[in-house]
Amino acid sequence: MNQTDSVSERTITKVWSAKLNRISSGHSNSLILEPGHWAEYDPFLFLAEDWFQRGSFDVHPHRGIETVTYVMEGKLEHYDNKTGDKDELLPGDAQWMTAGRGVIHKEDPAEGETVHSLQLWVNLPSTEKMTDPRYQNLRSANMPVRTEDGVSVVIFSGSSGGVQSNTQNIVPVTMVDIQLQPGASLKQDLPGSYNGFFFVLQGEGTFGREKTKGVERQVLWLGASEAGQPSEVSVTAVSHLRVLLYAGEPVREPVAARGPFVMNTEEQIWQAYQDYSNGKFV
Ligand code: FE2
């Protein structure tokens, strides 16, 4: 029997909940993907959920990564040294920032607002770590939506059921925000090489081939599939379900990470600090 055209159904290999940390009176966070699991989470470096007020983060640099900030609640102001402009992200908006060789930026809630956001760090391969910085503001109203009976999938990156987003990727990433009515099901297609996970924002559902249960605030990690082959993962809502799926092509390179910089070697990290303090990020 020829298996080359078969679509493998992903399982869920791990389920967990992140604990909530109080950083200050105006800032709490949760490390949904903790840093340090470089090979396991590849190409993702970490995912942080934050609830924060103005002044929680100061101006800071990045190099060697992309950050994907998704605003759940509140108005988030963004300033960077490239455009010199202030952008605003509203609930449902995302910003895909390619730090590449270097950006200096600040992410600050509007006065009096508490922002609830998710920030994912995506690794860049050695050949692209020093690429030109780029910002893509992904407004919820402009994102393509896959709609089926009881199913709505907002596609921030990659594709779902043949509906494709225009978001430019260096490392290919699928990011979709899925809403299902109770009893509705979705099959999300993914390249077999991708690593990925669900993060449940609201409700309860079953996930993957074994129909693993997942509830609000849980992470469900996808089992591996075969590179070069198509795969899919199924989701069924028990109650009204809102869940994010992030999946991406692994980079498979050594990771040297310190503070806001993620490179391949310690020497490159040292160089990043040197370049930043010598004003080479502007
Ligand atoms: Fe940042």
Short mmCIF file of N, CA and C in Angstrom, two decimals, residues 25-28 50-54 56 71-76 91 108-117:
data_model
loop_
_atom_site.label_atom_id
_atom_site.label_comp_id
_atom_site.label_asym_id
_atom_site.label_seq_id
_atom_site.Cartn_x
_atom_site.Cartn_y
_atom_site.Cartn_z
N SER A 25 2.89 45.57 41.09
CA SER A 25 1.45 45.86 41.28
C SER A 25 0.74 46.05 39.94
N GLY A 26 1.51 46.46 38.90
CA GLY A 26 0.89 46.70 37.59
C GLY A 26 1.25 45.67 36.54
N HIS A 27 1.83 44.55 36.95
CA HIS A 27 2.29 43.58 35.95
C HIS A 27 2.26 42.15 36.49
N SER A 28 1.49 41.31 35.81
CA SER A 28 1.51 39.87 36.09
C SER A 28 1.83 39.16 34.79
N ASP A 50 1.02 38.31 29.29
CA ASP A 50 1.23 39.43 30.23
C ASP A 50 -0.07 40.20 30.45
N TRP A 51 -0.23 40.69 31.66
CA TRP A 51 -1.25 41.68 32.01
C TRP A 51 -0.45 42.84 32.58
N PHE A 52 -0.43 43.98 31.88
CA PHE A 52 0.49 45.02 32.33
C PHE A 52 -0.04 46.42 32.08
N GLN A 53 0.47 47.33 32.89
CA GLN A 53 0.10 48.74 32.79
C GLN A 53 1.29 49.54 32.30
N ARG A 54 1.02 50.79 31.99
CA ARG A 54 2.06 51.68 31.44
C ARG A 54 3.30 51.68 32.34
N SER A 56 5.61 49.26 32.53
CA SER A 56 6.11 47.93 32.93
C SER A 56 7.38 47.55 32.19
N VAL A 71 -2.66 41.07 20.92
CA VAL A 71 -3.36 41.79 21.99
C VAL A 71 -4.75 41.19 22.20
N MET A 72 -5.00 40.79 23.45
CA MET A 72 -6.31 40.23 23.82
C MET A 72 -7.24 41.34 24.33
N GLU A 73 -6.68 42.21 25.18
CA GLU A 73 -7.48 43.29 25.78
C GLU A 73 -6.60 44.52 25.93
N GLY A 74 -7.22 45.70 25.85
CA GLY A 74 -6.52 46.95 26.08
C GLY A 74 -5.86 47.48 24.81
N LYS A 75 -5.37 48.70 24.93
CA LYS A 75 -4.71 49.37 23.80
C LYS A 75 -3.21 49.42 24.07
N LEU A 76 -2.43 48.85 23.13
CA LEU A 76 -0.98 48.77 23.31
C LEU A 76 -0.30 49.73 22.34
N PRO A 91 -7.40 45.29 20.69
CA PRO A 91 -7.73 43.88 20.90
C PRO A 91 -8.02 43.18 19.57
N ASP A 108 4.11 49.75 25.27
CA ASP A 108 3.55 50.37 26.48
C ASP A 108 2.04 50.50 26.36
N PRO A 109 1.30 50.05 27.37
CA PRO A 109 -0.14 50.27 27.35
C PRO A 109 -0.48 51.76 27.35
N ALA A 110 -1.59 52.11 26.71
CA ALA A 110 -2.07 53.50 26.76
C ALA A 110 -2.37 53.86 28.22
N GLU A 111 -2.31 55.16 28.48
CA GLU A 111 -2.53 55.66 29.85
C GLU A 111 -3.82 55.10 30.44
N GLY A 112 -3.71 54.54 31.62
CA GLY A 112 -4.90 54.06 32.32
C GLY A 112 -5.39 52.69 31.87
N GLU A 113 -4.72 52.09 30.88
CA GLU A 113 -5.18 50.78 30.36
C GLU A 113 -4.35 49.64 30.95
N THR A 114 -4.98 48.50 31.13
CA THR A 114 -4.25 47.27 31.39
C THR A 114 -4.34 46.44 30.12
N VAL A 115 -3.18 46.12 29.58
CA VAL A 115 -3.15 45.30 28.35
C VAL A 115 -2.94 43.84 28.72
N HIS A 116 -3.72 43.00 28.08
CA HIS A 116 -3.55 41.54 28.19
C HIS A 116 -3.06 41.09 26.83
N SER A 117 -1.85 40.54 26.78
CA SER A 117 -1.27 40.17 25.48
C SER A 117 -0.50 38.86 25.57
#
